Coordinates of C-alpha atoms and ligand atoms in Angstrom, one line a residue:
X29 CA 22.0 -25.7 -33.6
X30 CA 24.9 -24.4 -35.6
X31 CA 23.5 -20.8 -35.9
X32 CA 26.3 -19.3 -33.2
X33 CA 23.9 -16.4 -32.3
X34 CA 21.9 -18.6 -30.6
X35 CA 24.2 -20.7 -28.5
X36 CA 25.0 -17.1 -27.3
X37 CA 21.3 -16.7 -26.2
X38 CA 19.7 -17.3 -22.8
X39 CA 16.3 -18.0 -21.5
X40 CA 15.5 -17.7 -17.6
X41 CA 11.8 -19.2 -16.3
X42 CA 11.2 -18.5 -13.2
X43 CA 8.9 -20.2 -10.5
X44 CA 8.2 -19.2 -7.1
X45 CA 8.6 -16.1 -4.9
X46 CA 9.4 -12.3 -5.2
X47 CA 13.2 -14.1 -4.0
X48 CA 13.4 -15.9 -7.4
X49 CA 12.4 -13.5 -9.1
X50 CA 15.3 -11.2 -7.5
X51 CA 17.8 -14.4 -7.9
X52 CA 16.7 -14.8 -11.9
X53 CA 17.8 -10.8 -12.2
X54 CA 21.5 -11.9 -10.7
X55 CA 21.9 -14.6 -12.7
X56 CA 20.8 -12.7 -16.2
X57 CA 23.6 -9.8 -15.3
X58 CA 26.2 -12.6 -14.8
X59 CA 25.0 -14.5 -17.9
X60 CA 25.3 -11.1 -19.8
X61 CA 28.7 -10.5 -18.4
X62 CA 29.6 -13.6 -20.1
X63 CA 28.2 -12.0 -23.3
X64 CA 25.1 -14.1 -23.3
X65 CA 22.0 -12.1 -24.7
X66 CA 18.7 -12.4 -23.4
X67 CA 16.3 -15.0 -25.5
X68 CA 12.7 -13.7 -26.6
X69 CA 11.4 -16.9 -26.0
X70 CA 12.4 -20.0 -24.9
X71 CA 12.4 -21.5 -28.3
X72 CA 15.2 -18.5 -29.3
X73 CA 17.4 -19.9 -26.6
X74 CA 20.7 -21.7 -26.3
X75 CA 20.4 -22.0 -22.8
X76 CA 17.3 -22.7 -20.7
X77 CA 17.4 -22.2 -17.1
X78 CA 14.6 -23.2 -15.0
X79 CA 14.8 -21.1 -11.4
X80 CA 12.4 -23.2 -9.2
X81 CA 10.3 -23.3 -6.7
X82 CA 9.2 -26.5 -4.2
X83 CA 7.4 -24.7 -1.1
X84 CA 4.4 -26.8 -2.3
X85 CA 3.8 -30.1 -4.4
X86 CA 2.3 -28.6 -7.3
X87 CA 5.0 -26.0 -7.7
X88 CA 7.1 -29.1 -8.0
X89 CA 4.7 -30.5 -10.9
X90 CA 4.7 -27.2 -12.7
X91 CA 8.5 -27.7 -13.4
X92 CA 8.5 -31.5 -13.7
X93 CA 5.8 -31.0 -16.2
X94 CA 7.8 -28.3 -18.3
X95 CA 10.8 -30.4 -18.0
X96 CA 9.4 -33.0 -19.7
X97 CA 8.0 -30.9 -22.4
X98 CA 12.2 -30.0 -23.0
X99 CA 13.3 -33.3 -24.0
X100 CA 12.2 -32.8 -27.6
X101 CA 13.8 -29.5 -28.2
X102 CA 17.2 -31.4 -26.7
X103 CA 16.9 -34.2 -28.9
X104 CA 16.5 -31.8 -32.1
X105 CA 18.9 -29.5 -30.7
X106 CA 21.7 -31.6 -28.7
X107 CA 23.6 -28.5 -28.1
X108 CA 21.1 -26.8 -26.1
X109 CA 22.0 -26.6 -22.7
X110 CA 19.1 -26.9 -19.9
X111 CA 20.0 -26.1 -16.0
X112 CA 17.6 -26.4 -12.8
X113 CA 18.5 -23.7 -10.4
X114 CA 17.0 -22.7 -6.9
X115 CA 14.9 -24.7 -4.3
X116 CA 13.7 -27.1 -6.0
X117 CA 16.9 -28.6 -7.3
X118 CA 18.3 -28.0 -3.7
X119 CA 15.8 -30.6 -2.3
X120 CA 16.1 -33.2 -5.3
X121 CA 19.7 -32.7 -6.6
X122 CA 20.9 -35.7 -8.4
X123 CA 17.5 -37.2 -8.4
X124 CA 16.6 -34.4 -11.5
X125 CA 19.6 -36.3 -13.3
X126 CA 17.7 -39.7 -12.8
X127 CA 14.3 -38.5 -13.5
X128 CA 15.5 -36.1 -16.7
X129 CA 19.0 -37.8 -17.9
X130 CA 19.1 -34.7 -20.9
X131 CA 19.7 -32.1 -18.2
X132 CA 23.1 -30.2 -17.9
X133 CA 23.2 -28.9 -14.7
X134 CA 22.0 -28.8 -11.4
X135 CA 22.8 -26.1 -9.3
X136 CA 21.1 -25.5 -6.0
X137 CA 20.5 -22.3 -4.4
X138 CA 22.7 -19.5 -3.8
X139 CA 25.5 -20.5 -6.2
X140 CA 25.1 -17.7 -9.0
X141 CA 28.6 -16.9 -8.8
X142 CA 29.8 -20.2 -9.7
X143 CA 26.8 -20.0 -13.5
X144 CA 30.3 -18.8 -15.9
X145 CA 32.4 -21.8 -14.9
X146 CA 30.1 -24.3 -14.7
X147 CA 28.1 -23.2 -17.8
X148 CA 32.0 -23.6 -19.4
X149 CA 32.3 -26.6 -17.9
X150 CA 28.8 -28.1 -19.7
X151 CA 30.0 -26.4 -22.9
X152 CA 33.7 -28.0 -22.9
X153 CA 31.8 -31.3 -22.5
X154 CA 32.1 -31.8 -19.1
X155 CA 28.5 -32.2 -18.0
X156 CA 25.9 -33.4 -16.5
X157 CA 26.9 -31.5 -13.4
X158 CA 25.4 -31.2 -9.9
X159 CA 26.6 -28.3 -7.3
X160 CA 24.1 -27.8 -4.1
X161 CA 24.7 -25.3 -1.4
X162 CA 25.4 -27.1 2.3
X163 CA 23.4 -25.5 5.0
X164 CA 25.9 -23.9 6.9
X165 CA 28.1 -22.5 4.4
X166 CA 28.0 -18.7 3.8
X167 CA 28.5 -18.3 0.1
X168 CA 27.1 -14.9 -0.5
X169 CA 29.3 -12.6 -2.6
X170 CA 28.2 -9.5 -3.7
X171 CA 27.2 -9.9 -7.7
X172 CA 25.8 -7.9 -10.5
X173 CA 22.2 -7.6 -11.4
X174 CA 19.9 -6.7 -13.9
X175 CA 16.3 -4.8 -13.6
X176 CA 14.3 -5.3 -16.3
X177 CA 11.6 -2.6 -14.0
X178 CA 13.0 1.0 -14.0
X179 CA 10.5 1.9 -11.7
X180 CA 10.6 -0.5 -8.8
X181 CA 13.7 -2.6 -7.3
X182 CA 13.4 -5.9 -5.1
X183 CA 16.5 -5.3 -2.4
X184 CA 17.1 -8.7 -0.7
X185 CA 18.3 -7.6 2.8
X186 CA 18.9 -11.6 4.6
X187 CA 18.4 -14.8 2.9
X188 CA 17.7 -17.8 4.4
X189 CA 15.9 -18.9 7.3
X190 CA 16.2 -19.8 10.9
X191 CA 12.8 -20.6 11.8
X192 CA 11.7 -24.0 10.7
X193 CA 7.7 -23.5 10.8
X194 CA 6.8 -27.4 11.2
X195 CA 5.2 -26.8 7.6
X196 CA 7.9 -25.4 6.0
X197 CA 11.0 -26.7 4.0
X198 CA 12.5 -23.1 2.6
X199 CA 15.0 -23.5 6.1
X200 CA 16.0 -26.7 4.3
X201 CA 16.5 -25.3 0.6
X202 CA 17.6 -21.9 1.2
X203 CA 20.2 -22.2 4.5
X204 CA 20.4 -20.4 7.7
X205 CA 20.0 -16.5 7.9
X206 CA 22.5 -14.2 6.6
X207 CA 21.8 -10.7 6.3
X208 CA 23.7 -8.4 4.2
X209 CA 25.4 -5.7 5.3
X210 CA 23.7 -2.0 6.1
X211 CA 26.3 -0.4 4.5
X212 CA 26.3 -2.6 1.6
X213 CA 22.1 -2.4 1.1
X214 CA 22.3 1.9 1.7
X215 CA 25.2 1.8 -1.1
X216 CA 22.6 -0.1 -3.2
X217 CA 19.7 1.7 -2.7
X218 CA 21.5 4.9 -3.1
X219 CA 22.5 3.5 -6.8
X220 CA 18.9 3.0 -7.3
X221 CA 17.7 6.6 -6.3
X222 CA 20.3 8.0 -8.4
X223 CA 19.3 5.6 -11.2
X224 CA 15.6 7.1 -10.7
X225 CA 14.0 4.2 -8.8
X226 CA 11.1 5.3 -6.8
X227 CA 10.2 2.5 -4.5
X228 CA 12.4 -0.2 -3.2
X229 CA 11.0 -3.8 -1.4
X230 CA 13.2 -5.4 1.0
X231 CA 13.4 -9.1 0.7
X232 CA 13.6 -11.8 3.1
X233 CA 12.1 -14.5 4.4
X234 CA 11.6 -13.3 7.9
X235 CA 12.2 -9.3 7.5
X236 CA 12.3 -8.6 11.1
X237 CA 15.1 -10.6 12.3
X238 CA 17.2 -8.9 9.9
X239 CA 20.8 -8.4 11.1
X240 CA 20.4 -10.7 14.4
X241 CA 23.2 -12.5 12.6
X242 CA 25.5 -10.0 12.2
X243 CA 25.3 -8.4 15.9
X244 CA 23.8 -7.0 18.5
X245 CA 23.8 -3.4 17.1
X246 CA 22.1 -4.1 14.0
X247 CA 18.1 -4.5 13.6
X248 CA 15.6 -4.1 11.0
X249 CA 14.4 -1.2 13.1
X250 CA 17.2 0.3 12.3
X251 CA 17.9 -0.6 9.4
X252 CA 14.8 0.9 7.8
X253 CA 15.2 4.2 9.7
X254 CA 18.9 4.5 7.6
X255 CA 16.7 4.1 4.5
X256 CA 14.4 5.9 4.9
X257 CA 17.1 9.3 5.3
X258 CA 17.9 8.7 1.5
X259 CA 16.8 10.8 -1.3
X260 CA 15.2 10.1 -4.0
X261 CA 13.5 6.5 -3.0
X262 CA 9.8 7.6 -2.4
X263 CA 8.4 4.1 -1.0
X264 CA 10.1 1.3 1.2
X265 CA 8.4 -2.4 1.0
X266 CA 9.4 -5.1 2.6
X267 CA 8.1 -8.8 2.5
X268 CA 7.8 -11.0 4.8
X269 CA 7.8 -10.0 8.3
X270 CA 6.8 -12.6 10.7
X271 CA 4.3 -11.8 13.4
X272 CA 6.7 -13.5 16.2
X273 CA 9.6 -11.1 15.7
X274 CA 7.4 -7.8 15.0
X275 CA 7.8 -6.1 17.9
X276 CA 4.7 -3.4 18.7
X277 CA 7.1 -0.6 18.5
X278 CA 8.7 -1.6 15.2
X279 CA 4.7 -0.1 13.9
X280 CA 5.8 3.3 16.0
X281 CA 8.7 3.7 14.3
X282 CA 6.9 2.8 10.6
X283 CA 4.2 4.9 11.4
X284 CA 7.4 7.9 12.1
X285 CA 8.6 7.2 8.9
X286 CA 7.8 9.2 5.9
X287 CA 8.8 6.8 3.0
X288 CA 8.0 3.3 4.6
X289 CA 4.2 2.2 3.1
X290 CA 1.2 1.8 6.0
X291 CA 1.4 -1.9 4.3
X292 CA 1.7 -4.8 6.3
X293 CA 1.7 -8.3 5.3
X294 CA 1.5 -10.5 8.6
X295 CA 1.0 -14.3 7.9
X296 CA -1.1 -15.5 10.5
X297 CA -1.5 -18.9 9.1
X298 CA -4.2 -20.0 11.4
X299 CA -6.5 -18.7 13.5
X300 CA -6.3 -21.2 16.1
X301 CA -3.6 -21.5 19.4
X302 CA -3.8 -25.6 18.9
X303 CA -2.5 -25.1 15.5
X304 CA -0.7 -22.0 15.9
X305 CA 1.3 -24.5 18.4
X306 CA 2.0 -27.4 16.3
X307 CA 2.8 -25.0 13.5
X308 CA 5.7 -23.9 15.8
X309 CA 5.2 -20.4 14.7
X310 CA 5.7 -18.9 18.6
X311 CA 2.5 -16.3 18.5
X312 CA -1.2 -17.0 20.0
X313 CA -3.7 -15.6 17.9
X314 CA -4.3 -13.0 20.5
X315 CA -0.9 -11.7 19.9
X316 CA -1.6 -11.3 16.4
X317 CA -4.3 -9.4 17.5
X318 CA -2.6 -7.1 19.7
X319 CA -0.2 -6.1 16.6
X320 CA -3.6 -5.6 14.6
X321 CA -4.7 -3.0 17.4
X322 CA -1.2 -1.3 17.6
X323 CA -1.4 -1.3 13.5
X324 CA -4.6 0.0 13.1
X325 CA -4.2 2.8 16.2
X326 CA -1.3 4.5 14.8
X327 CA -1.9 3.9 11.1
X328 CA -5.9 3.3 10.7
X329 CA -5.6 3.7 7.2
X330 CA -2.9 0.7 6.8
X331 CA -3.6 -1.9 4.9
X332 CA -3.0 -5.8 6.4
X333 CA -2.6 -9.0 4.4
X334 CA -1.7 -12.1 5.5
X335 CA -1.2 -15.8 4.4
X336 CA -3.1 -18.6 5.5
X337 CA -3.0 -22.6 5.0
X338 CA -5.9 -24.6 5.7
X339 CA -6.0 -28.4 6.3
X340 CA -3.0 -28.7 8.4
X341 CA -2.6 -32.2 10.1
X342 CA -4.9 -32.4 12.1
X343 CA -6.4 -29.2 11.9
X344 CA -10.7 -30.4 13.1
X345 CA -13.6 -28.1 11.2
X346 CA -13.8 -26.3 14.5
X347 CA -10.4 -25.1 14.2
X348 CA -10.8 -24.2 10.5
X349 CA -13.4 -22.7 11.7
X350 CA -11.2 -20.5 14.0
X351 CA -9.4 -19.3 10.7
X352 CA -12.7 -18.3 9.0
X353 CA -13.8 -16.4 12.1
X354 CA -9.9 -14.3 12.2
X355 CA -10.4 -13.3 8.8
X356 CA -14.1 -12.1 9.7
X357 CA -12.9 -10.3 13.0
X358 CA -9.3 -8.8 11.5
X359 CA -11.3 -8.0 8.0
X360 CA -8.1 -8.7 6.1
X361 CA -7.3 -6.5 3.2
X362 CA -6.2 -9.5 1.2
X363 CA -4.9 -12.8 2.1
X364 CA -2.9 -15.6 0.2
X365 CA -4.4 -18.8 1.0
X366 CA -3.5 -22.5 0.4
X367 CA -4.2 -25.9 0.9
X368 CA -1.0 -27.7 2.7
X369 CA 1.3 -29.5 1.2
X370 CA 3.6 -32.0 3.4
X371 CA 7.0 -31.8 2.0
X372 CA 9.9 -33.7 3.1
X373 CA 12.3 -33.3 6.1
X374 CA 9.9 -30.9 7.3
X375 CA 8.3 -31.9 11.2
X376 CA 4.4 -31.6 9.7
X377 CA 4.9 -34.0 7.0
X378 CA 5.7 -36.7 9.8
X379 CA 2.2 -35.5 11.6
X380 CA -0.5 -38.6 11.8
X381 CA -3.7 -37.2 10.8
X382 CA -3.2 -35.8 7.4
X383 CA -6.5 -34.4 6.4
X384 CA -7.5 -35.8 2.9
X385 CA -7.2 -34.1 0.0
X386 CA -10.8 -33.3 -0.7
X387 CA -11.1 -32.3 2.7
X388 CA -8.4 -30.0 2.6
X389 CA -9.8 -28.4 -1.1
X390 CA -13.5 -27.8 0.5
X391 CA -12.4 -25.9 3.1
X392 CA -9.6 -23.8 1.0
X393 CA -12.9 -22.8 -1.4
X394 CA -14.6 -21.8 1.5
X395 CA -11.9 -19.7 2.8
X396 CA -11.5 -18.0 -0.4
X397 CA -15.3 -17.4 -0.7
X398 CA -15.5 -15.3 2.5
X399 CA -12.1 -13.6 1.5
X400 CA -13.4 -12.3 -2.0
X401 CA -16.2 -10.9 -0.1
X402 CA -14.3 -9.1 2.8
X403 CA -11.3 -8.1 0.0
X404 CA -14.4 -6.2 -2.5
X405 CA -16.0 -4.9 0.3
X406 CA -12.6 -3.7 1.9
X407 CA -11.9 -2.0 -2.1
X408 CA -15.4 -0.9 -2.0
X409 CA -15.0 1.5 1.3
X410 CA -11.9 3.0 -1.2
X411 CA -14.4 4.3 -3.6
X412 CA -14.5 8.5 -3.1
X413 CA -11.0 8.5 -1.7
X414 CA -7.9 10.5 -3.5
X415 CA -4.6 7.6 -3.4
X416 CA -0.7 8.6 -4.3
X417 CA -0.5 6.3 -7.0
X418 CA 3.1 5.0 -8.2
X419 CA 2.1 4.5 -11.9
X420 CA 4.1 1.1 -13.3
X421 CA 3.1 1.2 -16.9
X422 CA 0.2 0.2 -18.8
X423 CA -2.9 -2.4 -18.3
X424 CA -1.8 -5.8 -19.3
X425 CA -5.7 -6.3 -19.4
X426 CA -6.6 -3.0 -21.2
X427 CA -3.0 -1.5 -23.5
X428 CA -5.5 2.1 -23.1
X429 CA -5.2 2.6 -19.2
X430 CA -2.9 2.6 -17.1
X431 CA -1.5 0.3 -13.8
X432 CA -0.1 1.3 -10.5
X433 CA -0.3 0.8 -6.7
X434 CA -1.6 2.8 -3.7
X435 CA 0.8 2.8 -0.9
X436 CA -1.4 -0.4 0.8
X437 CA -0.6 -1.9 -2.0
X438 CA -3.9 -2.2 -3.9
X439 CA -3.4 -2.1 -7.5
X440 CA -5.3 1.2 -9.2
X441 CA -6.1 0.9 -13.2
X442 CA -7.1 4.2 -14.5
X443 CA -6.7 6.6 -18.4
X444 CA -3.3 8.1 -18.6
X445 CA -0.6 9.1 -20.9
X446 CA 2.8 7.2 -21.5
X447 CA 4.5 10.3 -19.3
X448 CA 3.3 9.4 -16.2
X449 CA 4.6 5.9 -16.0
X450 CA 7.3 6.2 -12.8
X451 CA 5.4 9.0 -11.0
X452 CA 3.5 9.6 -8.2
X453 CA -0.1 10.7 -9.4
X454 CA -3.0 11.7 -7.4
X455 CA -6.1 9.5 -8.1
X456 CA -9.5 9.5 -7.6
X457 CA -10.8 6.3 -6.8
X458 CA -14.0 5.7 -8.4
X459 CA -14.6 1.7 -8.1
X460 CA -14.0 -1.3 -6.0
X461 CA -13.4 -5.1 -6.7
X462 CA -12.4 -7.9 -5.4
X463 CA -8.8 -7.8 -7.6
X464 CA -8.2 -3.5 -6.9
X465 CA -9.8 -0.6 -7.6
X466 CA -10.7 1.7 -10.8
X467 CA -9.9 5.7 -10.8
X468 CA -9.1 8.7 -12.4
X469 CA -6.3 10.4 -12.7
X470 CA -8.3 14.2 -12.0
X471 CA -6.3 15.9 -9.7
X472 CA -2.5 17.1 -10.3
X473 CA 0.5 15.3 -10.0
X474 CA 2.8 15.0 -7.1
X475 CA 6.6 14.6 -8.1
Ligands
SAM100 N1 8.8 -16.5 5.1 C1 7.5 -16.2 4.8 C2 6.7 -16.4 6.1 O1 7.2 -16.6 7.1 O2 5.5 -16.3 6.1 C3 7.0 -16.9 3.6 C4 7.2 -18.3 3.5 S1 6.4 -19.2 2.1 C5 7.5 -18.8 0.9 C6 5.0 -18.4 1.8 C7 3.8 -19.0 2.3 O3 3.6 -20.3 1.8 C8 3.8 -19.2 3.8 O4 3.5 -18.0 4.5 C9 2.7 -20.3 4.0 O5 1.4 -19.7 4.1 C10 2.8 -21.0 2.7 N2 3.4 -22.3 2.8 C11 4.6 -22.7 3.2 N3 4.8 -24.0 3.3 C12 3.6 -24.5 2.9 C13 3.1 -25.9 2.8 N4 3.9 -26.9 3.1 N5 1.8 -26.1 2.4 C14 1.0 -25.0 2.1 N6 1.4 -23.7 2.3 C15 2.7 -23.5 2.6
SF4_101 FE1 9.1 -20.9 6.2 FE2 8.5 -20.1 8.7 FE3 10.9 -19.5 7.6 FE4 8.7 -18.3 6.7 S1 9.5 -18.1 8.8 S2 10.3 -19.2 5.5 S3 7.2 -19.9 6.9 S4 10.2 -21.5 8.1
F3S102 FE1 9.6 -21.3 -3.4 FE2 12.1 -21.1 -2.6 FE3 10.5 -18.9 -2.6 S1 10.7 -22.7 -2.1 S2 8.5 -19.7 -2.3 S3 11.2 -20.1 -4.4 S4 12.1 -19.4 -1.1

C-alpha cells in the first residue's frame, strides 16, 4: 500500500444498535480531526474499523465471519490497519487477538477519545494493542461528531446500564449508567436547531432512568420538558424506555408536550408473570397493561411497539402462548422479535432448561406470522388519514418517490420533489402494509 492517499483513508462498519451507529459518528469526527478521510468502500481504506455488536450469537458470527474475509486484504496489503471496537470486543478482548492474530487493535467500548494515540501507536509499530473499558470507570469526555443525516440527529442522553435483565449482557459490555449532563444535551440540541435539524432521538439504553445518577433533581421528565422549550427542533424521540421505570404520568406530561412524538416503544418481552419474573425485568404483565390504558387514553392515536424474545429457558408453549395472546390483546403497532440467545456472564445463560433450538425458531415464526398480520391491519386502519410527514430523502426501493416518517413512526413512501427533503409535508395516506404505508403528498406544506 504505498499510495499515501490511502493510508490516510478510513472505513467504519458498523453492527448493532441506533448506540453504534451514534458511537461510529464520534469516532469518524475524531478520525477526521486526525486528517483521516472517509473511504468509499472498504476496499479504498487504510483503516478498517469494525464497531460491533454481541447482544445475540449471530451478531457475533456476522463479524467473526467478516473478519475472516480481512485476512487476505492484510496479507496483500500489510500496512492496512484493522481495529474491533464496541461490545463485542468488550466481552472477547484478547481472545479477537488469538482467534485473528492480523488484527491491530482492540478497543472496547467507550474509549473513542483514546482512537488518535492508539491508531499512532499501531502506525509507529507498536501493535497489536488491546484497551477495554473497566465497569466502573467513568470515561466520558465530551468529543466531536459527525452527521452524515442533515435531517435527523441521534442525541445519546446516558450510556450504560444498571439493570441486568437475566437475558442481557449490554450491563456487562457497556458499564453502569452515566447520564450526560442537561446543560450539556440543551447546548447540543440547540447546535442542531440552529444547524437546521428537525427531529432529534434521545439515546439510551433505559431512557427513563435518565439522570438518577447525577441527583435527585434531575429526571427524564424533566429533561424532555427543557427540550421541548427549544426552537427550531420539530420532533423529540427517544429509545428505549423501559416499562419498569415509565411512570403513568411521564405519558401526561408527553401527551402536554407539543414536540415529543405520540410514539412509544415499550419492550414487554413476554407476556407472561413466570417469565416476566425470571427475566428480572420488575413489571407484571398487567402493569404493562395499565401504561397501555394510560397511553392510549390520553394519546389514542399513539403508536406502541415493543420487543419480544421467545424461547427463554424454560419458557412452556403455554407461556409462549401468553406472548402470542399480549400481542393479540395490546394489537402492537410493530414489534421486534427474537429467538434468545444465552450469552455469557449473564444469569439466563446459567438457566437449566434451555429450550432447543428448533423449538425456539418455531415459535419465533409463529410470533412473527401473527405480528405481520396485526402490523398490516394496524397500517391498513391508516389508509384515508392526512400524517405530518418528516420527509428524509428519497426511496432506496424506488430513486422516483420519496421516504419519510409519521410521528408514530411508520415509514410513508410517496411522489415528491428534491425540495421537500427536511420538511414537514402533509400526506394523504392512501395504502397500508405490513412494512408502512403509501400516500400522496396532496395537501400543502407545513414549515
Ligand atoms: N435497553 C433496551 C431495553 O431495555 O429493552 C434494549 C436492549 S437490547 C439492545 C434490544 C433487545 O434485544 C431487547 O429488548 C431484547 O428484546 C433483545 N435481547 C437482548 N438480549 C437478548 C438475548 N440474549 N437473546 C435474545 N434477545 C435479546
Ligand atoms: Fe439489557 Fe435490560 Fe439494560 Fe435493556 S434494561 S439494556 S434489556 S439489561
Ligand atoms: Fe449490540 Fe451493544 Fe447495542 S451489544 S445492541 S451494540 S449496546
Amino acid at each position: 500500500m504505498n499510495n499515501p492517499t490511502l493510508k490516510q483513508s478510513y472505513y467504519i462498519q458498523t453492527y448493532g444498535c441506533q448506540m453504534n451507529v451514534s458511537d461510529t459518528e464520534v469516532m469518524e469526527a475524531v478520525l477526521e480531526q486526525m486528517n483521516f478521510t472517509k473511504a468509499s468502500c472498504i476496499e479504498e481504506a487504510g483503516i478498517i474499523l469494525f464497531n460491533t455488536c454481541c447482544v445475540r450469537e449471530n451478531a457475533d458470527l456476522k463479524v467473526y465471519g467478516r473478519l475472516g474475509e480481512l485476512k487476505e486484504n492484510k496479507r496483500k496489503n500489510p500496512e492496512l490497519i484493522i481495529g474491533v471496537v464496541g461490545c463485542l470486543s468488550q466481552k472477547d478482548g484478547a481472545n479477537f487477538l488469538k482467534r485473528f492474530p492480523y488484527i491491530d487493535l482492540v478497543l472496547g467500548t467507550y474509549k473513542h477519545g483514546r482512537l488518535p494515540y492508539l491508531i499512532q501507536e499501531v502506525i509507529a509499530g507498536k501493535g497489536p494493542i488491546i484497551e477495554l473499558s473497566e465497569r466502573k470507570v467513568r470515561e466520558e469526555e465530551e468529543l466531536p461528531v459527525k452527521r452524515e443525516n442533515e435531517i435527523s440527529a441521534y442525541v445519546p442522553i446516558s450510556y450504560g446500564c444498571d439493570q441486568f435483565c437475566a437475558f442481557c449482557i449490554v450491563p456487562f459490555v457497556r458499564g453502569k449508567q452515566r447520564s450526560r449532563h442537561p446543560k450539556t444535551l440543551m447546548k447540543e440540541v440547540q447546535n442542531l436547531a440552529e444547524s437546521g435539524y428537525k427531529e432529534i432521538t434521545l439515546l439510551g439504553q433505559n431512557v427513563n432512568t435518565y439522570g438518577f445518577d447525577l441527583g435527585p433533581e434531575h429526571s427524564f421528565d424533566e429533561l424532555l420538558k427543557l427540550l421541548d422549550g427549544l426552537d427550531g427542533i420539530e420532533r423529540i424521540r427517544y429509545i428505549t424506555s423501559h416499562p419498569k421505570f415509565f411512570p403513568l404520568d411521564l405519558v401526561d406530561t408527553i401527551a402536554r408536550l407539543k414536540k415529543v412524538c405520540e410514539h412509544f416503544h415499550l419492550p414487554l418481552q413476554s407476556g407472561d408473570d413466570e417469565v416476566l419474573k425470571r427475566m428480572r425485568r420488575g413489571y407484571t404483565y398487567n402493569d404493562y397493561k395499565k401504561l397501555v390504558h394510560r397511553i392510549r387514553a390520553l394519546i389514542p392515536h399513539a403508536s406502541i411497539t415493543t420487543d419480544l424474545i421467545v424461547g427463554f429457558p424454560g419458557e412452556t408453549e403455554e407461556q409462549f402462548q401468553k406472548t402470542l395472546e399480549a400481542y393479540q390483546e395490546i394489537q402492537f403497532d410493530q414489534a421486534f422479535m427474537f429467538s434468545y440467545s444465552p450469552r455469557e456472564k449473564t444469569r439466563a445463560a446459567a438457566f437449566e432448561n434451555q429450550i432447543p433450538e428448533l423449538e425456539k425458531k418455531e415459535r419465533l415464526h409463529r410470533l412473527i406470522a401473527c405480528s405481520n398480520k396485526i402490523v398490516e391491519k394496524k397500517n391498513k386502519d391508516q389508509v384515508g388519514t392526512i400524517q405530518e410527514i418528516l420527509v428524509e430523502g428519497f426511496s432506496k426501493k424506488n430513486a422516483n418517490r420519496l421516504t419519510g416518517r409519521t410521528r408514530t413512526n411508520r415509514i410513508v413512501v410517496f411522489d415528491g420533489s428534491q425540495e421537500m427533503i427536511g420538511t414537514l409535508q402533509k400526506i394523504h395516506i392512501e395504502n397500508g402494509y405490513s412494512w408502512g404505508l403509501e400516500g400522496n403528498a396532496a395537501v400543502s406544506s407545513y414549515a
